[in-house]
Amino acid sequence: MVTDAPLREPRTMTVGVVTLGLIGGSLALALRDRGIAVSVWDRNPTTRATAREAGLTAFDELEDLAASGVDLLVVASPLFAMSDIMVRIARTVPPHTTITDAGSVKERVRESVNAAGLGSQYVGAHPMAGTEKSGFAHADPHLFDGATWGLTLAEETKLTRALLVLQFITRIMSGRALVTTDRIHDDSVALVSHLPHVLAHSLTGIAATSPNRELAVRLAAGSFRDGTRVARGSATRNQAMIVDNSRAVLGAVDRAIELLTDVRDALDATEPGTEELTEFFTRGAPIVERASDGEASESEVSLDHANWAEQLLAIGATGSLVTGITVGADVAQAITVNVRGNM
Amino acid sequence: MVTDAPLREPRTMTVGVVTLGLIGGSLALALRDRGIAVSVWDRNPTTRATAREAGLTAFDELEDLAASGVDLLVVASPLFAMSDIMVRIARTVPPHTTITDAGSVKERVRESVNAAGLGSQYVGAHPMAGTEKSGFAHADPHLFDGATWGLTLAEETKLTRALLVLQFITRIMSGRALVTTDRIHDDSVALVSHLPHVLAHSLTGIAATSPNRELAVRLAAGSFRDGTRVARGSATRNQAMIVDNSRAVLGAVDRAIELLTDVRDALDATEPGTEELTEFFTRGAPIVERASDGEASESEVSLDHANWAEQLLAIGATGSLVTGITVGADVAQAITVNVRGNM
């Protein structure tokens, strides 16, 4: 077992936040409000000045923030900037600093992290929160209240790094973690976030190009309004999100085309294919029931130092959340995670 | 100009409601609360007894209600029962009674109406309201408060019949009417209601058959929740709704497959096809802007006795709503409709 960084009492954790968009800015303000020592960097000098007015410690140079030796460095940059930022961090960051991120796609971030030689210091993270807005001006310290964070492990992930990020999520941010791999994360968000965005834009696109557009929109009721809500956000940002996860989104879109083709064939028959349609309309029943199932069991799981990653991934695979973590002063002692969900 | 039924002061209008499901029941209770003389029929004796307890006049036989000579008979039956019900109504209904309905598809209802020889007495209607619930037990007199009603005209539609139903919608039910043809109505609801239902079931179906189902559902945020809301309703009812409008839904699904195929091809390219994706993500912009455009102009339009149907259809084609109607005691006098919208 590699113990390459000492764990500290969470309340004394020092945190750096890299770039102050909606996500990084909200995170920095939330940490400030919780009394955590937080320092930040953003490429925009005006944003840095605004951050200082908000009581944050802002570095002028990313390399200086990385060199400052914070316990945890959270990179909340847009995906296209990740590669460059990781290279710059790697120049000065000390080995004891753990690095995480807030990117909505995890495989590509890890590629950037590994290319910069930071793989053993890194744990992937993705807070499942956001709004249609963007930028530090819209940052909200309560954006992550009660949020579920995807947390991703890989071969090279170290136990103490994972524990530190779990403590950060559950103790400092009062969130809960769904532990998984980069691949499963990216496949899953393609299904539950990116595909809904694509379908929402399909709905608005189809209505907008209909000859009866004006009238059809007036007839629209709840199902159209809800199904198209996210298409009201930035088309540019939605497009970038899809492209960032193109491999997994492609799979999800192909599956959607497959199901829609079943429906069109069933409807095109002289007598609509009742059996095929019933299969189509009832296929989602397990999900629908799950969504209305408000109950969740609480349990504690002791992590085995040899199999901690497999254990955490197994918890995540059932859809169960890590809601808390207790670690002795010495990591060789017992590690207990609180689990809420289907276990 | 054919004036085949005298118009009455709306408050003295007598109304019959045929079958007491969620829609018919809610309509009957709303009319009762507004002091309108309402009589009803339902095939279920228990429902008729419950209706009487609710203060409604319930006929034991549909033919007797039809023979009673109400000004307006609203058929709120499921589509599959329409054909039989229209034949039974035709046996006894007097020529002065106007017939309308509340079906979510209009071409098929008109076929039943015409087959029963009732075409010249009929005006199509579709109140755009409903819930996931069904049955008289869930009837709610406020279900139609402020609702938009689709109102459909055909070659055989008589002016006085249309005016009577417009008065019923705008004066008695305090709703507003979107006037159109059966075909445009059915095409439009396929786009703004039925296709969203099909896509919602695609989303739940894809998630439910994913190997990462449990985890994916836990990661689901707002876009999945909203995009799948209507899949939480009755799968049986959703299926029936799609089949009832199969011609138009098939066209809408084909268009969805077409757009999704563009997306998948753009994503599948070595360098994701930026131009194609931008086109996909911005195609719906006119609809999105419309939806956030809260302003609407109010105007009055005088109906010409020779071209009244074309005028009303033109108002509907722009997505404008008829919100009121003023008719002289003699229909040969001026007819003024209040219009809200894009005119």
XYZ file of C-alpha atoms in Angstrom:
686
model
C 0.000 0.000 0.000
C 1.325 3.390 -0.974
C 0.722 6.191 1.498
C 2.169 9.107 -0.335
C 0.491 11.997 1.414
C -0.570 12.428 5.037
C -4.278 12.944 5.707
C -5.204 16.026 7.690
C -8.244 16.979 9.719
C -10.612 18.117 6.927
C -11.290 21.516 8.503
C -7.610 22.424 8.227
C -7.400 21.378 4.570
C -6.025 24.036 2.239
C -7.569 24.220 -1.211
C -6.624 25.897 -4.470
C -9.153 26.554 -7.231
C -7.948 26.967 -10.806
C -10.058 29.293 -12.988
C -13.116 31.104 -11.743
C -15.999 30.313 -14.032
C -19.410 29.391 -12.689
C -18.146 26.124 -11.211
C -14.738 27.263 -9.900
C -16.165 30.532 -8.649
C -19.050 28.861 -6.835
C -16.640 26.365 -5.305
C -14.266 29.083 -4.100
C -17.090 31.098 -2.532
C -18.506 27.983 -0.838
C -15.071 27.176 0.635
C -14.615 30.795 1.784
C -18.026 30.666 3.507
C -17.022 27.425 5.257
C -13.863 28.997 6.654
C -11.510 26.931 4.494
C -8.226 28.525 3.415
C -8.803 28.904 -0.321
C -6.551 30.438 -2.932
C -7.446 30.878 -6.573
C -6.139 31.677 -10.017
C -7.851 32.823 -13.176
C -6.276 33.935 -16.448
C -8.412 37.085 -16.461
C -6.933 39.911 -14.286
C -10.361 41.520 -13.862
C -11.750 38.241 -12.518
C -8.793 37.997 -10.123
C -9.523 41.537 -8.893
C -13.199 40.682 -8.395
C -12.160 37.540 -6.527
C -9.972 39.598 -4.175
C -12.902 41.932 -3.512
C -14.888 38.801 -2.585
C -12.253 37.982 0.056
C -10.396 35.296 -1.888
C -6.615 34.985 -2.132
C -5.879 35.264 -5.851
C -2.501 34.386 -7.379
C -1.392 36.252 -10.496
C 0.414 33.179 -11.851
C -0.949 29.639 -12.025
C 2.530 28.257 -11.367
C 2.700 30.196 -8.078
C -0.632 28.798 -6.891
C 0.526 25.279 -7.826
C 3.819 25.843 -5.976
C 2.052 27.093 -2.836
C 1.622 23.524 -1.587
C -2.127 23.403 -0.963
C -3.483 20.001 0.078
C -5.964 19.921 -2.786
C -5.911 21.681 -6.129
C -9.263 21.710 -7.926
C -9.012 22.406 -11.660
C -12.365 23.816 -12.758
C -11.340 24.908 -16.237
C -13.176 24.249 -19.490
C -12.106 20.942 -21.016
C -10.293 22.549 -23.952
C -7.959 24.360 -21.516
C -7.223 21.328 -19.302
C -4.234 20.033 -21.208
C -2.332 23.323 -21.093
C -3.250 23.952 -17.464
C -2.084 20.520 -16.285
C 1.287 21.052 -17.997
C 1.687 24.392 -16.230
C 0.690 22.933 -12.858
C 3.161 20.062 -13.281
C 6.045 22.553 -13.512
C 5.769 23.641 -9.877
C 3.298 21.505 -7.934
C 4.873 19.620 -4.965
C 4.295 15.835 -4.697
C 2.084 16.085 -1.616
C -0.590 18.178 -3.353
C -3.581 16.140 -4.538
C -5.149 17.252 -7.802
C -8.790 16.912 -8.772
C -11.071 18.621 -11.261
C -14.682 19.425 -12.027
C -14.847 18.431 -15.683
C -18.047 16.942 -17.094
C -16.035 14.326 -18.999
C -13.388 12.239 -17.272
C -11.416 10.177 -19.800
C -10.127 13.235 -21.636
C -9.141 14.989 -18.407
C -7.185 11.958 -17.262
C -5.341 11.897 -20.606
C -4.246 15.490 -19.961
C -3.311 14.641 -16.365
C -1.277 11.593 -17.368
C 0.394 13.440 -20.234
C 1.541 16.026 -17.673
C 2.868 13.240 -15.409
C 0.379 13.972 -12.624
C -1.526 10.663 -12.698
C -0.520 9.434 -9.237
C -1.587 12.723 -7.613
C -4.958 12.872 -9.354
C -8.514 11.769 -8.567
C -11.282 12.596 -11.069
C -14.330 14.484 -9.853
C -17.475 15.885 -11.415
C -19.978 17.802 -9.279
C -23.425 17.166 -10.780
C -24.610 20.734 -10.484
C -24.822 23.712 -12.767
C -27.172 26.236 -14.246
C -27.783 27.648 -17.707
C -25.555 30.600 -16.638
C -21.793 30.861 -16.783
C -18.949 32.999 -15.442
C -17.767 34.196 -12.018
C -20.449 36.920 -12.044
C -23.050 34.146 -11.643
C -21.059 32.158 -9.057
C -23.231 30.962 -6.184
C -21.773 29.516 -2.954
C -24.872 27.301 -2.624
C -24.607 25.787 -6.119
C -23.183 22.542 -4.700
C -25.421 22.204 -1.647
C -26.363 18.531 -1.381
C -24.810 17.753 -4.758
C -23.804 14.319 -5.954
C -20.211 14.218 -7.177
C -18.986 11.639 -9.629
C -15.583 10.463 -8.363
C -13.418 8.403 -10.710
C -10.625 5.969 -9.965
C -8.040 4.419 -12.275
C -5.165 1.943 -11.967
C -2.794 4.684 -10.843
C -5.098 6.216 -8.205
C -3.623 6.236 -4.684
C -5.769 5.459 -1.635
C -4.795 8.596 0.302
C -5.609 10.794 -2.688
C -9.045 9.185 -3.013
C -9.672 9.545 0.742
C -8.697 13.214 0.670
C -11.112 13.965 -2.185
C -13.852 11.925 -0.473
C -13.321 13.982 2.700
C -13.412 17.163 0.657
C -16.710 16.165 -0.976
C -18.487 14.713 2.052
C -17.104 16.726 5.000
C -16.231 20.098 3.529
C -18.690 20.395 0.663
C -21.426 18.367 2.456
C -21.984 16.418 -0.744
C -22.022 12.737 -1.548
C -19.878 10.761 -3.955
C -20.719 8.196 -6.601
C -17.487 6.282 -7.197
C -16.829 4.864 -10.633
C -14.355 4.669 -13.507
C -13.792 7.349 -16.132
C -15.347 5.182 -18.821
C -18.519 4.335 -16.902
C -18.855 7.967 -15.852
C -18.614 9.212 -19.421
C -21.027 6.548 -20.704
C -23.493 7.357 -17.945
C -23.513 11.129 -18.400
C -23.986 10.512 -22.123
C -27.214 8.681 -21.239
C -28.610 10.891 -18.492
C -27.340 14.332 -19.462
C -25.927 14.583 -22.970
C -28.577 12.531 -24.780
C -31.397 14.536 -23.122
C -29.685 17.673 -24.430
C -29.486 16.217 -27.946
C -33.143 15.161 -27.834
C -34.164 18.585 -26.515
C -32.441 20.243 -29.459
C -34.085 17.715 -31.788
C -37.500 18.711 -30.441
C -36.904 22.436 -30.861
C -35.227 21.860 -34.245
C -38.119 19.802 -35.560
C -40.732 22.259 -34.334
C -38.771 25.227 -35.688
C -38.600 23.728 -39.178
C -42.239 22.637 -39.270
C -44.525 24.465 -41.714
C -46.971 24.819 -38.813
C -44.363 26.270 -36.478
C -46.314 29.220 -35.056
C -49.405 27.193 -34.358
C -47.580 24.129 -33.068
C -45.673 26.134 -30.486
C -48.932 27.592 -29.205
C -50.349 24.108 -28.773
C -47.290 23.008 -26.815
C -48.017 21.881 -23.278
C -45.974 20.410 -20.443
C -44.249 17.568 -22.259
C -42.750 19.926 -24.862
C -41.800 22.562 -22.290
C -40.001 20.068 -20.050
C -38.465 18.115 -22.889
C -36.965 21.244 -24.414
C -35.975 23.179 -21.273
C -32.247 22.601 -21.633
C -32.353 23.709 -25.279
C -33.011 27.209 -23.884
C -29.455 27.308 -22.546
C -26.456 28.271 -24.626
C -26.393 26.337 -27.912
C -22.625 26.851 -28.013
C -22.119 25.336 -24.589
C -24.462 22.440 -25.295
C -22.600 21.729 -28.522
C -19.226 21.808 -26.755
C -20.522 19.438 -24.073
C -21.615 16.909 -26.700
C -18.354 17.129 -28.630
C -16.321 16.768 -25.418
C -17.990 13.395 -24.839
C -18.403 12.461 -28.499
C -17.519 8.761 -28.201
C -20.120 8.046 -25.526
C -22.727 10.424 -26.951
C -22.393 8.719 -30.327
C -23.243 5.396 -28.674
C -26.233 6.905 -26.891
C -27.520 8.610 -30.048
C -27.162 5.345 -31.978
C -29.219 3.601 -29.318
C -31.859 6.344 -29.555
C -32.008 5.968 -33.355
C -32.383 2.208 -32.877
C -35.338 2.608 -30.484
C -36.969 5.298 -32.620
C -36.593 3.068 -35.694
C -38.417 0.284 -33.827
C -41.217 2.751 -33.082
C -41.432 4.057 -36.655
C -41.529 0.518 -38.065
C -44.231 -0.496 -35.612
C -46.288 2.592 -36.487
C -45.739 2.094 -40.210
C -47.339 -1.356 -40.222
C -50.912 -1.670 -41.522
C -51.918 -2.641 -38.010
C -49.558 -0.820 -35.616
C -47.280 -3.449 -34.037
C -48.790 -3.694 -30.597
C -46.169 -6.028 -29.169
C -43.220 -3.933 -30.325
C -44.862 -0.732 -29.116
C -45.690 -2.211 -25.732
C -42.065 -3.263 -25.401
C -40.972 0.255 -26.303
C -43.324 1.948 -23.866
C -42.594 -0.355 -20.925
C -38.835 -0.747 -21.365
C -38.102 2.183 -19.063
C -40.325 0.953 -16.232
C -37.422 -0.039 -13.918
C -36.053 3.511 -14.156
C -39.420 5.116 -13.626
C -40.015 3.005 -10.529
C -36.536 3.788 -9.227
C -37.121 7.491 -9.636
C -40.270 7.368 -7.520
C -38.618 5.177 -4.878
C -37.709 7.713 -2.214
C -36.335 5.259 0.337
C -32.634 4.626 0.724
C -30.833 2.473 3.249
C -27.866 3.771 5.232
C -24.911 1.552 6.044
C -21.228 1.618 6.953
C -18.565 -0.214 4.989
C -15.014 -0.838 6.204
C -12.490 -0.378 3.455
C -9.844 -3.036 3.061
C -6.424 -1.499 2.315
C -5.734 -4.057 -0.392
C -9.087 -3.825 -2.179
C -10.299 -0.313 -1.406
C -10.717 0.696 -5.037
C -12.719 -2.423 -5.977
C -14.905 -1.882 -2.900
C -15.620 1.744 -3.725
C -16.293 0.939 -7.381
C -18.700 -1.847 -6.339
C -20.593 0.601 -4.131
C -20.839 3.041 -7.015
C -21.909 0.339 -9.469
C -25.112 -0.241 -7.477
C -25.845 3.460 -7.621
C -25.052 3.840 -3.918
C -23.502 7.067 -2.666
C -20.608 7.660 -0.287
C -21.978 10.201 2.176
C -19.169 10.268 4.712
C -15.766 8.882 5.551
C -13.888 8.300 8.810
C -10.124 7.812 8.727
C -7.753 7.408 11.632
C -4.811 9.794 11.981
C -2.686 7.000 10.533
C -4.111 5.687 7.304
C -3.074 2.175 8.313
C -5.964 2.335 10.784
C -9.584 1.547 9.983
C -11.259 3.417 7.143
C -15.045 3.521 7.280
C -17.310 4.923 4.602
C -20.955 5.809 5.075
C -23.061 4.516 2.214
C -26.578 5.516 1.199
C -28.430 3.540 -1.393
C -29.098 0.115 -2.734
C -26.342 -1.841 -0.932
C -74.598 31.559 -45.856
C -76.265 28.794 -43.915
C -77.666 29.741 -40.522
C -78.917 26.411 -39.318
C -79.126 26.990 -35.576
C -79.962 30.154 -33.638
C -77.275 31.522 -31.326
C -78.285 32.023 -27.715
C -76.900 34.137 -24.938
C -73.976 31.972 -23.753
C -75.119 31.892 -20.109
C -78.352 30.172 -21.116
C -76.572 27.560 -23.219
C -77.472 23.975 -22.313
C -74.678 21.440 -22.518
C -74.482 17.660 -22.536
C -71.285 15.769 -21.700
C -70.826 12.237 -23.004
C -68.734 9.929 -20.798
C -67.216 11.022 -17.509
C -63.504 10.293 -17.576
C -60.975 12.836 -16.383
C -61.776 15.226 -19.245
C -65.566 14.804 -19.432
C -65.873 14.751 -15.648
C -63.769 17.873 -15.193
C -65.762 19.624 -17.905
C -69.114 18.670 -16.333
C -68.006 19.866 -12.879
C -66.682 23.146 -14.325
C -69.993 23.767 -16.103
C -71.948 22.925 -12.925
C -69.806 25.409 -10.958
C -70.491 28.088 -13.601
C -74.257 27.635 -13.279
C -74.672 26.102 -16.730
C -77.426 23.524 -17.198
C -75.359 20.383 -17.770
C -76.541 16.821 -18.307
C -74.262 13.826 -18.655
C -74.066 10.196 -19.645
C -71.523 7.504 -18.875
C -71.707 3.805 -19.678
C -70.806 2.929 -16.075
C -73.850 3.016 -13.705
C -71.594 3.620 -10.680
C -70.094 6.662 -12.385
C -73.590 7.934 -13.184
C -74.557 7.524 -9.511
C -71.417 9.402 -8.415
C -72.244 12.120 -10.940
C -75.741 12.528 -9.484
C -74.219 12.843 -6.006
C -72.059 15.635 -7.460
C -75.254 17.456 -8.511
C -75.163 16.541 -12.186
C -78.173 15.399 -14.241
C -77.183 11.958 -15.477
C -79.115 10.102 -18.213
C -79.156 6.297 -18.102
C -79.181 6.075 -21.912
C -76.954 7.977 -24.311
C -79.788 8.152 -26.835
C -81.955 9.973 -24.271
C -79.263 12.565 -23.575
C -78.815 13.080 -27.327
C -82.589 13.417 -27.772
C -82.875 15.972 -24.958
C -82.060 18.793 -27.375
C -79.127 20.467 -25.576
C -77.476 23.294 -27.505
C -74.062 21.652 -27.332
C -73.111 18.026 -26.907
C -69.475 17.462 -25.935
C -68.213 13.940 -26.624
C -65.295 13.338 -24.261
C -64.908 9.618 -24.892
C -61.704 7.721 -25.605
C -60.986 7.673 -29.347
C -61.649 3.958 -29.725
C -65.242 4.472 -28.516
C -65.988 7.530 -30.690
C -67.266 5.669 -33.731
C -69.877 3.693 -31.795
C -70.925 6.707 -29.729
C -71.436 8.949 -32.770
C -73.669 6.305 -34.372
C -75.780 6.121 -31.202
C -76.014 9.909 -30.938
C -77.073 10.172 -34.583
C -80.137 8.001 -33.885
C -81.857 10.602 -31.710
C -80.030 13.944 -31.789
C -82.150 16.847 -33.160
C -80.683 18.991 -35.987
C -80.307 22.112 -33.829
C -77.846 20.440 -31.405
C -74.198 21.256 -32.120
C -71.721 18.449 -31.492
C -68.114 18.840 -30.434
C -65.559 16.613 -28.740
C -62.398 16.649 -26.660
C -60.307 14.088 -28.521
C -56.551 14.539 -28.770
C -56.635 13.578 -32.475
C -59.045 15.221 -34.881
C -58.975 13.490 -38.283
C -60.127 10.174 -36.861
C -62.916 11.786 -34.851
C -64.212 13.579 -37.931
C -64.244 10.278 -39.826
C -66.494 8.829 -37.113
C -68.654 11.952 -37.144
C -69.039 11.955 -40.927
C -69.701 8.214 -41.017
C -72.561 8.818 -38.583
C -73.910 11.611 -40.827
C -73.270 14.340 -38.222
C -70.659 16.358 -40.144
C -72.728 19.518 -40.581
C -73.517 19.681 -36.842
C -69.925 19.124 -35.719
C -66.943 21.311 -34.798
C -63.712 19.642 -33.624
C -62.234 20.667 -30.282
C -59.286 19.619 -28.163
C -58.678 21.235 -24.783
C -54.907 21.260 -24.228
C -55.079 20.188 -20.610
C -54.750 16.957 -18.706
C -52.828 15.221 -15.995
C -51.142 11.854 -15.582
C -54.355 10.725 -13.803
C -57.538 9.396 -15.338
C -61.171 8.699 -14.433
C -64.048 10.688 -12.922
C -62.562 10.177 -9.443
C -59.753 12.553 -10.448
C -62.016 15.063 -12.208
C -61.143 18.660 -11.339
C -63.404 21.603 -12.210
C -60.275 23.797 -12.552
C -58.497 21.509 -15.023
C -59.414 23.788 -17.946
C -58.808 27.145 -16.270
C -57.052 29.339 -18.839
C -56.622 26.423 -21.231
C -55.937 26.720 -24.935
C -58.386 24.720 -27.020
C -57.575 23.499 -30.488
C -60.676 24.133 -32.639
C -60.867 22.500 -36.050
C -62.846 23.435 -39.126
C -63.542 21.476 -42.311
C -65.398 22.056 -45.577
C -68.688 21.035 -44.019
C -68.379 23.208 -40.873
C -71.203 25.732 -40.427
C -70.557 29.262 -39.175
C -73.157 29.154 -36.398
C -71.748 25.865 -35.103
C -68.260 27.326 -34.995
C -69.505 30.477 -33.255
C -71.360 28.431 -30.656
C -68.261 26.381 -29.810
C -66.117 29.551 -29.751
C -68.588 31.103 -27.295
C -68.522 27.940 -25.225
C -64.702 27.985 -25.067
C -64.148 31.722 -24.555
C -67.211 32.844 -22.599
C -68.276 29.813 -20.622
C -64.979 27.976 -20.131
C -62.893 31.193 -20.032
C -60.415 29.579 -22.404
C -58.953 30.646 -25.724
C -59.111 28.917 -29.089
C -56.467 28.137 -31.666
C -58.384 27.587 -34.906
C -56.990 25.182 -37.450
C -57.735 22.152 -39.616
C -57.808 18.548 -38.438
C -54.649 17.761 -40.396
C -52.593 20.673 -39.076
C -53.831 19.964 -35.554
C -52.796 16.327 -35.716
C -49.420 17.179 -37.269
C -48.806 19.822 -34.620
C -49.664 17.716 -31.584
C -47.419 15.009 -33.046
C -44.557 17.526 -32.851
C -45.246 19.218 -29.530
C -46.865 16.440 -27.510
C -46.563 12.976 -29.023
C -42.920 13.179 -30.111
C -41.851 14.453 -26.640
C -43.627 11.404 -25.200
C -41.796 9.071 -27.591
C -38.451 10.702 -26.796
C -39.168 10.522 -23.059
C -39.775 6.797 -23.360
C -36.611 6.480 -25.459
C -34.610 8.125 -22.677
C -35.991 5.875 -19.948
C -35.742 2.832 -22.205
C -32.104 3.501 -23.053
C -31.147 4.169 -19.431
C -33.049 1.089 -18.235
C -31.210 -1.194 -20.659
C -27.762 0.278 -19.962
C -25.259 -1.989 -18.169
C -24.604 1.001 -15.857
C -28.265 1.546 -15.104
C -28.099 1.942 -11.320
C -25.211 4.359 -11.405
C -26.447 6.310 -14.414
C -29.795 7.005 -12.789
C -28.021 8.353 -9.692
C -26.027 10.736 -11.849
C -29.175 11.992 -13.544
C -29.823 15.684 -13.080
C -32.409 18.154 -14.361
C -32.228 17.442 -18.081
C -33.009 13.756 -17.579
C -35.713 14.418 -15.001
C -37.538 16.923 -17.190
C -37.013 15.002 -20.410
C -38.506 11.847 -18.916
C -41.304 13.304 -16.775
C -44.133 12.197 -19.026
C -42.747 8.659 -19.172
C -43.811 8.409 -15.506
C -47.442 8.469 -16.607
C -49.310 5.407 -17.800
C -47.341 3.536 -20.463
C -50.619 2.117 -21.764
C -52.155 5.534 -22.202
C -49.026 6.969 -23.791
C -48.947 4.068 -26.222
C -52.612 4.526 -27.135
C -52.031 8.245 -27.715
C -49.221 7.532 -30.176
C -51.174 4.879 -32.039
C -54.226 7.142 -32.275
C -52.116 9.672 -34.182
C -49.848 7.159 -35.893
C -49.665 8.859 -39.302
C -48.453 12.188 -37.918
C -46.293 10.642 -35.174
C -44.578 8.501 -37.789
C -43.642 11.661 -39.690
C -42.335 13.326 -36.539
C -40.331 10.265 -35.503
C -38.832 10.045 -38.994
C -37.776 13.675 -38.724
C -36.225 12.962 -35.312
C -34.294 9.998 -36.710
C -33.114 12.246 -39.561
C -31.798 14.914 -37.162
C -30.228 12.339 -34.831
C -28.548 10.685 -37.816
C -27.030 14.070 -38.754
C -25.703 14.359 -35.194
C -24.297 10.830 -35.112
C -22.562 11.302 -38.464
C -21.066 14.616 -37.353
C -19.816 13.040 -34.106
C -18.482 9.985 -35.915
C -16.128 12.031 -38.098
C -12.452 12.098 -37.154
C -12.874 15.791 -36.406
C -16.475 16.271 -35.210
C -18.341 18.160 -37.961
C -18.555 21.606 -36.413
C -20.728 23.126 -39.118
C -23.302 20.324 -39.045
C -23.387 20.351 -35.248
C -23.776 24.116 -35.083
C -26.683 23.817 -37.494
C -28.231 21.128 -35.300
C -27.821 23.071 -32.071
C -29.090 26.395 -33.440
C -31.954 25.116 -35.592
C -34.452 25.483 -32.749
C -33.492 29.061 -31.892
C -36.684 30.629 -33.323
C -38.764 28.389 -31.058
C -36.632 29.072 -28.013
C -36.914 32.815 -28.583
C -40.657 32.545 -29.064
C -41.071 30.656 -25.826
C -39.303 33.402 -23.862
C -41.261 36.127 -25.645
C -43.911 36.925 -23.074
C -45.548 39.808 -24.954
C -48.667 39.368 -27.026
C -50.693 41.926 -28.852
C -54.468 42.135 -28.497
C -56.693 42.995 -31.442
C -60.236 42.676 -32.767
C -61.076 41.117 -36.100
C -64.450 41.403 -37.850
C -65.466 38.137 -39.447
C -66.751 38.284 -42.984
C -69.750 35.976 -43.468
C -68.369 34.685 -46.754
C -64.794 34.050 -45.609
C -65.150 33.423 -41.879
C -63.440 30.024 -41.968
C -60.425 31.261 -43.965
C -60.130 34.227 -41.579
C -60.199 32.056 -38.474
C -57.768 29.555 -39.987
C -55.392 32.408 -40.905
C -55.493 33.690 -37.318
C -54.685 30.199 -36.039
C -51.889 29.698 -38.572
C -49.921 32.567 -37.009
C -50.298 30.929 -33.607
C -52.755 33.639 -32.512
C -55.557 32.756 -30.130
C -59.231 33.646 -30.211
C -59.941 34.917 -26.703
C -63.478 36.185 -27.139
C -66.338 36.576 -29.577
C -69.198 39.010 -29.906
C -72.210 38.110 -32.031
C -75.390 40.067 -32.575
C -78.745 38.437 -31.783
C -79.054 37.903 -35.530
C -76.017 36.184 -36.969
C -76.325 38.348 -40.086
C -75.056 41.179 -37.882
C -71.424 41.920 -37.124
C -69.262 39.139 -35.671
C -66.161 40.302 -33.854
C -63.446 38.034 -32.474
C -60.829 39.089 -29.955
C -57.396 37.891 -30.967
C -54.266 37.594 -28.855
C -50.951 36.868 -30.467
C -48.825 37.517 -33.462
C -51.442 39.105 -35.757
